[in-house]
Tab-separated table of N, CA and C in Angstrom:
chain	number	residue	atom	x	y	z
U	202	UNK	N	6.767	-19.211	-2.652
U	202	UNK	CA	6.277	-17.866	-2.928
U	202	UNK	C	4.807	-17.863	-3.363
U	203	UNK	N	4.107	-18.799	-4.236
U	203	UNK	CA	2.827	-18.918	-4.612
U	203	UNK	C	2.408	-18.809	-3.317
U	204	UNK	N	2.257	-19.750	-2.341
U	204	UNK	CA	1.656	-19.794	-1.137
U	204	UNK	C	0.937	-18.584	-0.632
U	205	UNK	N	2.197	-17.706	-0.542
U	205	UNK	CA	2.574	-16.392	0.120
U	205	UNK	C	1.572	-15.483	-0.757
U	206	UNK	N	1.465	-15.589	-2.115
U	206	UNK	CA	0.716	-14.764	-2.898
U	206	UNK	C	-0.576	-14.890	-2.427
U	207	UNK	N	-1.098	-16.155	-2.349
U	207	UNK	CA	-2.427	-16.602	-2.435
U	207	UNK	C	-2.728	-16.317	-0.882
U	208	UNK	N	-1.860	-15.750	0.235
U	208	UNK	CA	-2.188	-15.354	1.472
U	208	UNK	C	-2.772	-14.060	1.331
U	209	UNK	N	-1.284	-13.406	0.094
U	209	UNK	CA	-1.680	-12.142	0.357
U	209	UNK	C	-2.929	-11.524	-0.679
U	210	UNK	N	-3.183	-12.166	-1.505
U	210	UNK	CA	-4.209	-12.017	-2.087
U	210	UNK	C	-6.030	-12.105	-1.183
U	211	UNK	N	-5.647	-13.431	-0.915
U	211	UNK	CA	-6.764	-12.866	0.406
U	211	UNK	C	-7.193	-12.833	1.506
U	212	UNK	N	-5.982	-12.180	1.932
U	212	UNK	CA	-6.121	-10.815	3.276
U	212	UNK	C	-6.407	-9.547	2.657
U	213	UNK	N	-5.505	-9.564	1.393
U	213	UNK	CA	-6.029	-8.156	0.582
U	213	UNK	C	-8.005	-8.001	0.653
U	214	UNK	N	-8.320	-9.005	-0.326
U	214	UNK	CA	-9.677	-9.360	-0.221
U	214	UNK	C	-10.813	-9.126	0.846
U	215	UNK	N	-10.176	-9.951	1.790
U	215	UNK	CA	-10.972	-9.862	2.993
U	215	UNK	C	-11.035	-8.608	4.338
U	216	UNK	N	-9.626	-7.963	4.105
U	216	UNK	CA	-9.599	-6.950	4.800
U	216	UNK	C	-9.932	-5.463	4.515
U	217	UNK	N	-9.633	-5.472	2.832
U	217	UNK	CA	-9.876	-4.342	2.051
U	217	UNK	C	-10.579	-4.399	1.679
U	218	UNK	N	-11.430	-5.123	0.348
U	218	UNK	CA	-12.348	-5.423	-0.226
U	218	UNK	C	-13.898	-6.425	0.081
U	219	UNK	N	-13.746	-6.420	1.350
U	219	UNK	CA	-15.167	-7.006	1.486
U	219	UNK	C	-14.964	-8.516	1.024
U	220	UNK	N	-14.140	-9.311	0.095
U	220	UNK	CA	-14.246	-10.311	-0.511
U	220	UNK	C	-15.113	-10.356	-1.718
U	221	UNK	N	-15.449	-9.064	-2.372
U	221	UNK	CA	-16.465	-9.031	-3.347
U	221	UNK	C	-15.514	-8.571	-4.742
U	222	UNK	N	-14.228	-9.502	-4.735
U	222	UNK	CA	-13.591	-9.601	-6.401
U	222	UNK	C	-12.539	-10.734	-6.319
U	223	UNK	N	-13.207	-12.133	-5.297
U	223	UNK	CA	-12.313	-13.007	-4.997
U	223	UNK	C	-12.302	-13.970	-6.031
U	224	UNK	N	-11.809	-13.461	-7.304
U	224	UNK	CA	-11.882	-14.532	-8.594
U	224	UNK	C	-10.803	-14.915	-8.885
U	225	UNK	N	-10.411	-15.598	-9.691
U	225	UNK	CA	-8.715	-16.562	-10.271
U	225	UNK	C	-8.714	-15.240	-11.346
U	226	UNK	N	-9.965	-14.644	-12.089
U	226	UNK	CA	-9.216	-13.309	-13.135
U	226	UNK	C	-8.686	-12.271	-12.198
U	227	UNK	N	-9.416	-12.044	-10.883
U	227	UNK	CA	-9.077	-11.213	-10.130
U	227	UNK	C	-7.360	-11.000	-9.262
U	228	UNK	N	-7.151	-12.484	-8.967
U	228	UNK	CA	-5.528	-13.186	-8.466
U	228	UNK	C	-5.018	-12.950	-9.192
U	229	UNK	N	-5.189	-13.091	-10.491
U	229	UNK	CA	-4.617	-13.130	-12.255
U	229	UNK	C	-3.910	-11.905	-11.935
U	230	UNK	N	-4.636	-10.774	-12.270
U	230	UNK	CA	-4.914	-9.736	-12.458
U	230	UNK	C	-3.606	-9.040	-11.084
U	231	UNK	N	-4.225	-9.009	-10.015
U	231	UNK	CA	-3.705	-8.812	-8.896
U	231	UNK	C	-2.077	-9.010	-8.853
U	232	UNK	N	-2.266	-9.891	-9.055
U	232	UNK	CA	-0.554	-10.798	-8.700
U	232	UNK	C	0.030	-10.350	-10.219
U	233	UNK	N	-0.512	-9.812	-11.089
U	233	UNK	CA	0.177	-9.300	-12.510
U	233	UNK	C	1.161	-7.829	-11.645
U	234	UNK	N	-0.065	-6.806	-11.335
U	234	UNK	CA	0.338	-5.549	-10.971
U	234	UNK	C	1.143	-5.423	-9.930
U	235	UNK	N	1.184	-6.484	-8.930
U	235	UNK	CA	2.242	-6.401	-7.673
U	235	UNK	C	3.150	-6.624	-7.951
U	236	UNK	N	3.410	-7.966	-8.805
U	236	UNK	CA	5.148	-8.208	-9.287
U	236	UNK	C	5.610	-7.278	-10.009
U	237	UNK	N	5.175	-6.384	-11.011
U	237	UNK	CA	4.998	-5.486	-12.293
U	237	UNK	C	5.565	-3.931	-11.202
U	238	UNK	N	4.917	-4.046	-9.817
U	238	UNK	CA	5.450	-2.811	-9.078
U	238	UNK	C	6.797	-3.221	-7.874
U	239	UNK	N	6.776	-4.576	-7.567
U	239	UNK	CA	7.892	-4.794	-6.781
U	239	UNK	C	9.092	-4.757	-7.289
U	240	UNK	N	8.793	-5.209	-8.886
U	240	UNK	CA	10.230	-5.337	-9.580
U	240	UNK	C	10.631	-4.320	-10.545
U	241	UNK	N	10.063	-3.257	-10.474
U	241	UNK	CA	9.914	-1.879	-11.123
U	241	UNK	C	9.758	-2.123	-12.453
U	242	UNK	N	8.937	-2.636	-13.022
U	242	UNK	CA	8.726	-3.134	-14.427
U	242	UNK	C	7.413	-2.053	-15.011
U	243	UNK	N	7.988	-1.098	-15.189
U	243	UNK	CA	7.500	0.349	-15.781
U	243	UNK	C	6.163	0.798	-14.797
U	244	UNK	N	5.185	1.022	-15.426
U	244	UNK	CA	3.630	1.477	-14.786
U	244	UNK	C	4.259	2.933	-14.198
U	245	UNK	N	3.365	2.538	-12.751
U	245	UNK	CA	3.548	3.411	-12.026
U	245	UNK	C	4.815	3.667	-11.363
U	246	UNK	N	4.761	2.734	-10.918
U	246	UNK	CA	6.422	2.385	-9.786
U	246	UNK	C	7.979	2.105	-11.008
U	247	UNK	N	8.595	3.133	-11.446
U	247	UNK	CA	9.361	2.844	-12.071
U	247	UNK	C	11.062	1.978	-11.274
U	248	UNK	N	10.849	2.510	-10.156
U	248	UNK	CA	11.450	1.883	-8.692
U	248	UNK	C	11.048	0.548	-8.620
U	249	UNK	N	12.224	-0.581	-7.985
U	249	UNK	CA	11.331	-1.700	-7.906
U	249	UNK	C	10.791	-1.264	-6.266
U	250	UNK	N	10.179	-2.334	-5.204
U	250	UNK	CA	9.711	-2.299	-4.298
U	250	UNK	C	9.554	-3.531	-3.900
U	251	UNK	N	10.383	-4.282	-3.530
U	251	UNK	CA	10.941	-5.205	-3.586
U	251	UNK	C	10.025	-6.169	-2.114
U	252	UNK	N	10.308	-5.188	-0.413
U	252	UNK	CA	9.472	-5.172	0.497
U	252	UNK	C	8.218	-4.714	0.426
U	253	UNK	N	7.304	-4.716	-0.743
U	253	UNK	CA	6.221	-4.234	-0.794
U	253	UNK	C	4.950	-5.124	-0.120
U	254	UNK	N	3.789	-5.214	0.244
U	254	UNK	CA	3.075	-6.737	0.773
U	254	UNK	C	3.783	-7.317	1.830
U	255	UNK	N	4.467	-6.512	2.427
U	255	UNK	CA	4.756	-7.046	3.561
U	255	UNK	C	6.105	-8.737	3.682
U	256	UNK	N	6.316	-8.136	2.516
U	256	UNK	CA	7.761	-9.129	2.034
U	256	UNK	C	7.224	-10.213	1.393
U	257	UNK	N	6.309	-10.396	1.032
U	257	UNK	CA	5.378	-11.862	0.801
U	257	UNK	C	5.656	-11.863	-0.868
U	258	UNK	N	7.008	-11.032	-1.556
U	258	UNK	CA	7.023	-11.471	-2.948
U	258	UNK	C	8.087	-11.636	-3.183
U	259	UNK	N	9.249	-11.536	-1.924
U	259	UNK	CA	10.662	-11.736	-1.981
U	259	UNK	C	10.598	-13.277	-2.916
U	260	UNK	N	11.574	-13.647	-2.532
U	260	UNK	CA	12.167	-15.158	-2.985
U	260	UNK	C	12.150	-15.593	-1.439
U	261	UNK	N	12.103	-16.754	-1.662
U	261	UNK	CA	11.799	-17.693	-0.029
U	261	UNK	C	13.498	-17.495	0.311
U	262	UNK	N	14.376	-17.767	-0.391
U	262	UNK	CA	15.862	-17.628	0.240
U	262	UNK	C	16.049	-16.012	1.096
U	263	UNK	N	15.443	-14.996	0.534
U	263	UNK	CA	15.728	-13.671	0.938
U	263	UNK	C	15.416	-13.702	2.232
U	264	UNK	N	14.631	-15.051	2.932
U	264	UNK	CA	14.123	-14.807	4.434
U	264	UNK	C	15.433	-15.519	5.352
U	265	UNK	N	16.393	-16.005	4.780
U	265	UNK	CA	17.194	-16.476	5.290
U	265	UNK	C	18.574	-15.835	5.088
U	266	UNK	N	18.734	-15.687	4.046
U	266	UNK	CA	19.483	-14.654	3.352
U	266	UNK	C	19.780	-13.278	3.348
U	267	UNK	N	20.936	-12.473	2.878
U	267	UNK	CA	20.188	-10.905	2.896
U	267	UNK	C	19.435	-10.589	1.370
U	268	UNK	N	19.122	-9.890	0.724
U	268	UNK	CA	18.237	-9.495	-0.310
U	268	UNK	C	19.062	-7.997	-0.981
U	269	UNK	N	19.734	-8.187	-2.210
U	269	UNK	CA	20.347	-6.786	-2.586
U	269	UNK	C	19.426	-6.539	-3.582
U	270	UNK	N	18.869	-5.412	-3.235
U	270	UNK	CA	17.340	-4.732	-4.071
U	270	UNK	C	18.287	-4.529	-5.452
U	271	UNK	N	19.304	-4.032	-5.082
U	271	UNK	CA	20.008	-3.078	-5.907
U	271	UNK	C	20.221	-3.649	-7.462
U	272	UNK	N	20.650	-5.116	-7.049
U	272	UNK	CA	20.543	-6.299	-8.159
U	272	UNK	C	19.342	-7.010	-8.254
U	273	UNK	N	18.093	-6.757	-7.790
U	273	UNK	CA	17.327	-8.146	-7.327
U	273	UNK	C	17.610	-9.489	-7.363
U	274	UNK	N	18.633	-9.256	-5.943
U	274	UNK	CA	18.591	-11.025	-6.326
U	274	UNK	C	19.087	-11.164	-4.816
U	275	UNK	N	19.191	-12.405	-4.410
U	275	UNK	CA	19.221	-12.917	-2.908
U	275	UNK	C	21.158	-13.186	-2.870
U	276	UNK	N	21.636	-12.467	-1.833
U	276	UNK	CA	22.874	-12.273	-1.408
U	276	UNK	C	23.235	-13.373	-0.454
U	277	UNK	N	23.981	-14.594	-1.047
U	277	UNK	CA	24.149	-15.545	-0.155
U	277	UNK	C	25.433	-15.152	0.787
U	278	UNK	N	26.103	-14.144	0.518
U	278	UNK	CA	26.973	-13.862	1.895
U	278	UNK	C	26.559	-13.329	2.795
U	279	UNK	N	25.550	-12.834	3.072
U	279	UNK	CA	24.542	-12.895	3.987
U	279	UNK	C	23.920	-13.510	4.703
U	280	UNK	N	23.907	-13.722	6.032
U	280	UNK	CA	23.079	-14.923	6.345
U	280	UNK	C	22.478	-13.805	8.244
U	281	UNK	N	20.375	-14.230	7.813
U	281	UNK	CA	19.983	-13.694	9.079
U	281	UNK	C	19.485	-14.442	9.802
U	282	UNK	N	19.802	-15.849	9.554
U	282	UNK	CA	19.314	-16.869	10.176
U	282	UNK	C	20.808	-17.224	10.945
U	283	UNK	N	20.642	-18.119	12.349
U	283	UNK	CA	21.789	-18.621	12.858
U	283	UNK	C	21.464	-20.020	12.963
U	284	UNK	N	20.531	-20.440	12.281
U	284	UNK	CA	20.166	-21.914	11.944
U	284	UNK	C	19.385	-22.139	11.163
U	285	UNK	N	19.546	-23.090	9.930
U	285	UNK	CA	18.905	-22.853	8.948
U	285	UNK	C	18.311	-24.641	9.181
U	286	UNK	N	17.243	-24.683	8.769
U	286	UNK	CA	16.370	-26.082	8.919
U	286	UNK	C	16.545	-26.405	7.655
């Protein structure tokens, strides 16, 4: 999931912002308010938003898995893979 952050952090950057707030306070910062709105942890988004970023804050199992928002948590009777590596 770090990986995934640090993608989406900058494409955010580079596609939105010019690249002119590409700092570790800025990632800090960034990656505070996205998890804080995916997982509905008050602010704005009292909802979590779980597919928000383009899925890039799920849990790595949820890509194989199904994902119940409802609980946040990854539903292993689920399966959307038909081969798992």
């Amino acid at each position: 999931p770090y990986d995934r952050m640090i993608s989406e952090f900058g494409f955010q950057q580079g596609t939105w912002h010019g690249n002119r707030n590409c700092t570790a306070a800025a990632l800090n910062a960034d990656l505070q308010a996205w998890l804080s709105e995916a997982f509905g942890l008050g602010g704005a988004a009292p909802e979590p938003k779980p597919y928000m970023m383009d899925c890039h804050l799920l849990p790595q199992a949820a890509y194989v898995h199904g994902w119940d928002a409802r609980r946040s948590a990854v539903d292993p009777s689920v399966k959307s893979c038909g081969h798992v590596l």
